[in-house]
PDB file of N, CA and C in Angstrom:
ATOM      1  N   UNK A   1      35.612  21.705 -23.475  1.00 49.00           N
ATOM      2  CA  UNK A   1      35.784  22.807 -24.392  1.00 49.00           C
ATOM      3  C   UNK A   1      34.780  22.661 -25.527  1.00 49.00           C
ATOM      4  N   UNK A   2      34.423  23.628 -26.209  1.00 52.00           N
ATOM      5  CA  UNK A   2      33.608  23.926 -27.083  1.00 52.00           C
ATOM      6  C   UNK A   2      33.602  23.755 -28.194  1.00 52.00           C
ATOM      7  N   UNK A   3      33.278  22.626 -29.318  1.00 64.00           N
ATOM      8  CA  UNK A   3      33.902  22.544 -30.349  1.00 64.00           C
ATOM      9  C   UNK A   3      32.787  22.572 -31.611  1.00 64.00           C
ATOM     10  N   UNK A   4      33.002  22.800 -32.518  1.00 70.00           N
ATOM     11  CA  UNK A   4      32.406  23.399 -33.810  1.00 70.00           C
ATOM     12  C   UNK A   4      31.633  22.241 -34.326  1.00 70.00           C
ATOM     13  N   UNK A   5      30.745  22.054 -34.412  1.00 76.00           N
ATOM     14  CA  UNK A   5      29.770  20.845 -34.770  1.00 76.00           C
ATOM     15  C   UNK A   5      28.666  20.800 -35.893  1.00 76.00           C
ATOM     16  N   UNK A   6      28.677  20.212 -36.802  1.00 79.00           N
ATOM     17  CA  UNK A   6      27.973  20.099 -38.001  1.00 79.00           C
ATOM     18  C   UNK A   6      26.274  19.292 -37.598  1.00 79.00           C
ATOM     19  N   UNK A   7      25.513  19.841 -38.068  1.00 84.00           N
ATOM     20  CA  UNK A   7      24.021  19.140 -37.594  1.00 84.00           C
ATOM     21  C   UNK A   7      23.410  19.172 -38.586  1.00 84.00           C
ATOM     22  N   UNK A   8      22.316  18.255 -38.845  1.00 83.00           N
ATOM     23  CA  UNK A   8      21.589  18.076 -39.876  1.00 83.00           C
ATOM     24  C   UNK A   8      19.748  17.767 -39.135  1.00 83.00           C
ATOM     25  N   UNK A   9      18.895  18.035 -39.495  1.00 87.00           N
ATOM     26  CA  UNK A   9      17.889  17.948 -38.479  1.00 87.00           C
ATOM     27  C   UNK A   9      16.563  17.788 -40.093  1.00 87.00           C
ATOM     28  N   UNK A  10      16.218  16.824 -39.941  1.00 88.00           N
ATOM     29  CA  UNK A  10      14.845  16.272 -41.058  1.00 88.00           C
ATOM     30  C   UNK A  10      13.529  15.732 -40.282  1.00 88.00           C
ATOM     31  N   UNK A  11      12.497  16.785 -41.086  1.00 88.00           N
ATOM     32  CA  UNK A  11      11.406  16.236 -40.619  1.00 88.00           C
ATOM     33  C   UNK A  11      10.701  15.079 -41.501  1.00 88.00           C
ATOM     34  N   UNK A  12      10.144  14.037 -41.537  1.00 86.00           N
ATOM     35  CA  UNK A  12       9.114  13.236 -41.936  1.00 86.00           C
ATOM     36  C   UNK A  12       8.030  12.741 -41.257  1.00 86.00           C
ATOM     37  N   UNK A  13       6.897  13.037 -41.430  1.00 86.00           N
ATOM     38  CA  UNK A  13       5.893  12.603 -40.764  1.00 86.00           C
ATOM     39  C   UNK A  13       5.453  12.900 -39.261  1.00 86.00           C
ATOM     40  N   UNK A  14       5.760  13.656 -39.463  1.00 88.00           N
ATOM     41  CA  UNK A  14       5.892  14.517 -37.269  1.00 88.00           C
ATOM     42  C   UNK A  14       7.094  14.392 -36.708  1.00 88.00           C
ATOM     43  N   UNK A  15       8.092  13.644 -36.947  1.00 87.00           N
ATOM     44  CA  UNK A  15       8.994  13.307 -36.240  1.00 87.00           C
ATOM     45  C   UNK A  15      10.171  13.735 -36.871  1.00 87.00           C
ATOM     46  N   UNK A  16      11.293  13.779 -35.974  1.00 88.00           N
ATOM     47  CA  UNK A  16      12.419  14.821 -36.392  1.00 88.00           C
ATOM     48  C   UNK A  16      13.351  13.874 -36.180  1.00 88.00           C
ATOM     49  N   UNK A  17      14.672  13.705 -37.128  1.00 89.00           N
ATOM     50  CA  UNK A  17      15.347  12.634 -36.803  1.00 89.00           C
ATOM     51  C   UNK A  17      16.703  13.858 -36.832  1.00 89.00           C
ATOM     52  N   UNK A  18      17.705  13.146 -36.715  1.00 89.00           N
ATOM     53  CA  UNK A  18      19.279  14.134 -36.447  1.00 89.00           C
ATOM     54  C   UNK A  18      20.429  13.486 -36.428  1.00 89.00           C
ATOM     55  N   UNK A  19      21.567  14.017 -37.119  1.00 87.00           N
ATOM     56  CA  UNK A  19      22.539  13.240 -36.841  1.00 87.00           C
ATOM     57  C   UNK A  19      23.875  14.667 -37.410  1.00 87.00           C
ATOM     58  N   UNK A  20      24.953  14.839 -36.873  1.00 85.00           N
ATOM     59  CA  UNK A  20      26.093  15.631 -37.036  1.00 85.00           C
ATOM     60  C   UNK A  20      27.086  15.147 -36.620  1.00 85.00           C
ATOM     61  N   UNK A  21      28.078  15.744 -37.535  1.00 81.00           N
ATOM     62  CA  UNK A  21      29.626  15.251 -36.899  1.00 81.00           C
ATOM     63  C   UNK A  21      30.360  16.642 -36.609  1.00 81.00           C
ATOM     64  N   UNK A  22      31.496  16.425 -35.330  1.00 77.00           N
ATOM     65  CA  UNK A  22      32.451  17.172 -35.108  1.00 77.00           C
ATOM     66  C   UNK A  22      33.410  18.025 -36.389  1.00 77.00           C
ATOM     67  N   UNK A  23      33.396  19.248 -36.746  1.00 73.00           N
ATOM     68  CA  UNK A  23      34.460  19.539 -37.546  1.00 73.00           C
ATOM     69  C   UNK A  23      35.912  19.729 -36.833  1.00 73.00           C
ATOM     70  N   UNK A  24      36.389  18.986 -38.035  1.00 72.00           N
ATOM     71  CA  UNK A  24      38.278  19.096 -37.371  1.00 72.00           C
ATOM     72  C   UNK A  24      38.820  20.662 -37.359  1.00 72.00           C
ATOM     73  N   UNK A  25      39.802  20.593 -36.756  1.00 72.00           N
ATOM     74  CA  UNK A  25      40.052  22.462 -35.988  1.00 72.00           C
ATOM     75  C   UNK A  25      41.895  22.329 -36.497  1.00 72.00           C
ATOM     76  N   UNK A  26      42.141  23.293 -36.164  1.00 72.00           N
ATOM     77  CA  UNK A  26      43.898  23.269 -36.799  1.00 72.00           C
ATOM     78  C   UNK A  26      44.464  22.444 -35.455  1.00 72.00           C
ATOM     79  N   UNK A  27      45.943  21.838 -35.863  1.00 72.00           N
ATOM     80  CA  UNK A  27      46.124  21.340 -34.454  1.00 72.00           C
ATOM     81  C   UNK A  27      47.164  22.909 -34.056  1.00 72.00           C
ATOM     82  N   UNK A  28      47.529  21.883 -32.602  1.00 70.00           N
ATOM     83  CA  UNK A  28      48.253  22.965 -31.456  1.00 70.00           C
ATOM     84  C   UNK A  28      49.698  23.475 -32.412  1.00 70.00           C
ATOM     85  N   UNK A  29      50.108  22.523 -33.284  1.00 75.00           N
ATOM     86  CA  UNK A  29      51.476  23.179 -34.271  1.00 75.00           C
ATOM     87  C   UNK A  29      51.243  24.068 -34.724  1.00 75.00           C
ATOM     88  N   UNK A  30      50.115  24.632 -35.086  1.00 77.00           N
ATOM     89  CA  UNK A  30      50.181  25.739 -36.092  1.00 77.00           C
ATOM     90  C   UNK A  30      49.381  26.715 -35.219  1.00 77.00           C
ATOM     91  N   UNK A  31      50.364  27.302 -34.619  1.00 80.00           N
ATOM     92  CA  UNK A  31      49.789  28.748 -33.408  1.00 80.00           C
ATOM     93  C   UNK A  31      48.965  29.499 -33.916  1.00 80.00           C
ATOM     94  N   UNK A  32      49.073  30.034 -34.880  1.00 85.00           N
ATOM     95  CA  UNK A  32      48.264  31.336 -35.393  1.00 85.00           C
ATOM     96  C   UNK A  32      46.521  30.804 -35.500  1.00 85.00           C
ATOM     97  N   UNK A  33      46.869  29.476 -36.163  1.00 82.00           N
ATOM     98  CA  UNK A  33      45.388  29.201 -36.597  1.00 82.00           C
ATOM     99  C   UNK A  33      44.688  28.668 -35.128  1.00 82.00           C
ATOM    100  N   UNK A  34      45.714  27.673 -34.798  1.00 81.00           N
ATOM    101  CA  UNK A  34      44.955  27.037 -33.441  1.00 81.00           C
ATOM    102  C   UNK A  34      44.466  28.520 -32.161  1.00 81.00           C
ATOM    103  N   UNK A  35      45.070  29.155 -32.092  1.00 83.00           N
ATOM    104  CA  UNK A  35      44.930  30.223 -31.444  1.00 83.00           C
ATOM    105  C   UNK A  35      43.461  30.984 -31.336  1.00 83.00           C
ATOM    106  N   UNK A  36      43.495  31.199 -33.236  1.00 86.00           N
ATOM    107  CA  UNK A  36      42.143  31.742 -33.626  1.00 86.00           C
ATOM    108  C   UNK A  36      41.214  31.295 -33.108  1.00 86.00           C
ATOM    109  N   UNK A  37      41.566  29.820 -33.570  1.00 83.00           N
ATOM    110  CA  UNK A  37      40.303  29.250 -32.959  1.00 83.00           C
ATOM    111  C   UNK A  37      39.246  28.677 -32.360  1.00 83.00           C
ATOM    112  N   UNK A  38      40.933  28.980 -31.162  1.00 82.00           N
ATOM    113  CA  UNK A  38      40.560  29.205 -29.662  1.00 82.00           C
ATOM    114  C   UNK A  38      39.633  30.325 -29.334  1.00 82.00           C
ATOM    115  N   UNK A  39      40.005  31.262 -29.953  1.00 87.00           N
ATOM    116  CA  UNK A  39      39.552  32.616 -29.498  1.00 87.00           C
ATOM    117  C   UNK A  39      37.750  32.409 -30.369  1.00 87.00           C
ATOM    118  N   UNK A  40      38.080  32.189 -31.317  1.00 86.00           N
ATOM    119  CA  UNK A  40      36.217  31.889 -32.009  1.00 86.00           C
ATOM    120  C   UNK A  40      34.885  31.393 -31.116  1.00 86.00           C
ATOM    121  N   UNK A  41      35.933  29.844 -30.777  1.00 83.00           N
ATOM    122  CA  UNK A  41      34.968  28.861 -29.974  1.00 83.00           C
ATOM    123  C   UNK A  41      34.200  29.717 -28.651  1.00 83.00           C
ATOM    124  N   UNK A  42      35.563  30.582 -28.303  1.00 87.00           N
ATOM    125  CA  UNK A  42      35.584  30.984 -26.859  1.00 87.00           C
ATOM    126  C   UNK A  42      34.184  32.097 -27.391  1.00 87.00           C
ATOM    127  N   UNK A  43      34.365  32.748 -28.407  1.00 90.00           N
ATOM    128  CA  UNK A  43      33.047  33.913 -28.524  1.00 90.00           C
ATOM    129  C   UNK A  43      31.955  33.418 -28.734  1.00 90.00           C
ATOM    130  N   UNK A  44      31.834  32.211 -29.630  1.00 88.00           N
ATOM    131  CA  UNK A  44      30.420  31.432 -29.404  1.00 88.00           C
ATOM    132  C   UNK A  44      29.825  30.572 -28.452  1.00 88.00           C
ATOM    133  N   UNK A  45      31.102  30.183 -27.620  1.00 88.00           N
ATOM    134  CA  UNK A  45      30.200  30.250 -26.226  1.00 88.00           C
ATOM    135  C   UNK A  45      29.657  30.820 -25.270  1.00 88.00           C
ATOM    136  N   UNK A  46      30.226  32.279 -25.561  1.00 91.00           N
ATOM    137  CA  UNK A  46      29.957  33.886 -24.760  1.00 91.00           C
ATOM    138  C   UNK A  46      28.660  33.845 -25.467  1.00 91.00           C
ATOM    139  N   UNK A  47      28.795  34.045 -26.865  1.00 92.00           N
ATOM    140  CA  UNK A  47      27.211  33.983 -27.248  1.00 92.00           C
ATOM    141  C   UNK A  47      26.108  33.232 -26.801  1.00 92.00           C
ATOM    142  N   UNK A  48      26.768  31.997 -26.293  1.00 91.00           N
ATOM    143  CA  UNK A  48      25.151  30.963 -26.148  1.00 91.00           C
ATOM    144  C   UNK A  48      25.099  30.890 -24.953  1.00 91.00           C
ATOM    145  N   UNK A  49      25.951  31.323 -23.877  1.00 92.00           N
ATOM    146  CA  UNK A  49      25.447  31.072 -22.494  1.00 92.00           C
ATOM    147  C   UNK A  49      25.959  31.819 -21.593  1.00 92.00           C
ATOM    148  N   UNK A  50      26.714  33.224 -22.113  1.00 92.00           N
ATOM    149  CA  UNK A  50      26.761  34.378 -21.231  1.00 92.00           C
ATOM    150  C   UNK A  50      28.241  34.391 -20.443  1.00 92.00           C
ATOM    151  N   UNK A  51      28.909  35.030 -20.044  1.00 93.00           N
ATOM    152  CA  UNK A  51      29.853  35.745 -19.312  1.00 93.00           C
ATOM    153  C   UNK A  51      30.178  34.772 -18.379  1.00 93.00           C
ATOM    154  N   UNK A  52      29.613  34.888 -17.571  1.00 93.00           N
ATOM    155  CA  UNK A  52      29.864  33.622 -16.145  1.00 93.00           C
ATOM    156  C   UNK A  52      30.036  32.489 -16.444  1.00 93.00           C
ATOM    157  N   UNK A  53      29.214  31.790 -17.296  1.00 90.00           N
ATOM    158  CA  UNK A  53      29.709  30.532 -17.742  1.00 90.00           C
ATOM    159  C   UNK A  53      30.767  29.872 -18.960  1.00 90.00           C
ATOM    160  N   UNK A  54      31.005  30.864 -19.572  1.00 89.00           N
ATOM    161  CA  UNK A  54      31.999  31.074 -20.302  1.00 89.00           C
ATOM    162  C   UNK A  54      33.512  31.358 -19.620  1.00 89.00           C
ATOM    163  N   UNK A  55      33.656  31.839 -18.527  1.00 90.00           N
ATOM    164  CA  UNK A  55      34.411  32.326 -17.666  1.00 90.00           C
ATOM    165  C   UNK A  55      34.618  30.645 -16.848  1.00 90.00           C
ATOM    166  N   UNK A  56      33.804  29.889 -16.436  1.00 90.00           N
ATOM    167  CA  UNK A  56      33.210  28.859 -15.549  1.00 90.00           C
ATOM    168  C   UNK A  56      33.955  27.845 -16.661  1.00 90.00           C
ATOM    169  N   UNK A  57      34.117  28.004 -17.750  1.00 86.00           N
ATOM    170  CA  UNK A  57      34.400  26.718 -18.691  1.00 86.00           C
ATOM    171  C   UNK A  57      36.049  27.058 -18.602  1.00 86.00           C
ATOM    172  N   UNK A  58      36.001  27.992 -18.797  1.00 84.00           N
ATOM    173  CA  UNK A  58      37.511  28.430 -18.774  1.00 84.00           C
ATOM    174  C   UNK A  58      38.472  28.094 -17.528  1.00 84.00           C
ATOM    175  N   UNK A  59      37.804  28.104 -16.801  1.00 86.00           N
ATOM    176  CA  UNK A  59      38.797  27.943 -15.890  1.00 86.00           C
ATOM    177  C   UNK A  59      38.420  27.072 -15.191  1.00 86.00           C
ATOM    178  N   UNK A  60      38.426  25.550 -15.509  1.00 82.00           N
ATOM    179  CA  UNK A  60      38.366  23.901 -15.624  1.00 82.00           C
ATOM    180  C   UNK A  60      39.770  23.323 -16.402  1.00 82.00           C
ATOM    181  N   UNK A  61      40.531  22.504 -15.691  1.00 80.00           N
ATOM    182  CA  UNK A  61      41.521  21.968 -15.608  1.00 80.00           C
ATOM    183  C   UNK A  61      41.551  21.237 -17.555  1.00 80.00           C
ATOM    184  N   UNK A  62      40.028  20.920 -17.416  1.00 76.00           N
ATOM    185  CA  UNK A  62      39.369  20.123 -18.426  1.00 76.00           C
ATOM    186  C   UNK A  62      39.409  21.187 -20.243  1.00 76.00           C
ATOM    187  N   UNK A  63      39.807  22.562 -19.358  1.00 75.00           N
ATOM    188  CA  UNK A  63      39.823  23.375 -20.749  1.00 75.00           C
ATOM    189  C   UNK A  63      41.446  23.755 -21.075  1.00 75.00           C
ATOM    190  N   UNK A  64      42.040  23.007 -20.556  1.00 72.00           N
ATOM    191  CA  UNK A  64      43.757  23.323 -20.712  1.00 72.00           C
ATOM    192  C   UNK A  64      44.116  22.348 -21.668  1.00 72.00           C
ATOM    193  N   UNK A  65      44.675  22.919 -22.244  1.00 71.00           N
ATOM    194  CA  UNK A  65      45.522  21.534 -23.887  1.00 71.00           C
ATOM    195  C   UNK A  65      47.297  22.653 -24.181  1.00 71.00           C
ATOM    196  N   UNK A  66      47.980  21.853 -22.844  1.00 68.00           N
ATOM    197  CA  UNK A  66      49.282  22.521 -22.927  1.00 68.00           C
ATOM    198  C   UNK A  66      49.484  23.592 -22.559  1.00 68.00           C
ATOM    199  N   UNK A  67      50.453  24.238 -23.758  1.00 65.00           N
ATOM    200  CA  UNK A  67      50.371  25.581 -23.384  1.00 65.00           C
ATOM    201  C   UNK A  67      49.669  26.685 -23.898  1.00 65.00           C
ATOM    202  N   UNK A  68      47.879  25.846 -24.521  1.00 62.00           N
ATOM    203  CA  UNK A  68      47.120  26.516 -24.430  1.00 62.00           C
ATOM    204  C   UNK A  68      46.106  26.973 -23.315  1.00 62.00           C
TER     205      UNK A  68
END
């Protein structure tokens, strides 16, 4: 599953160095929010890699968390 990720990207001297951390998401207790942003993740991955594979992520055993 698709999760919201913080990046930082610096150039010095030709070379590009990088480092980001995961942002924390609501947990599964609080429906309304966790829900949302289920539904968010799910549109920015429609955005970055289209219909079929968004569809393809979804329906992987690997994208189930309960009775989400």
């Amino acid at each position: 599953m698709a999760e919201a990720k913080r990046s930082w990207v610096v150039e010095c001297d030709g070379l590009a160095s990088g480092s980001g951390r995961y942002e924390p998401g609501p947990s599964g207790s609080h429906a309304p929010a966790y829900t949302g942003a289920f539904v968010e993740r799910a549109i920015t991955l429609y955005d970055a890699v289209g219909l079929e594979a968004t569809i393809a992520c979804h329906n992987t055993t690997g994208s189930i968390n309960g009775q989400w």
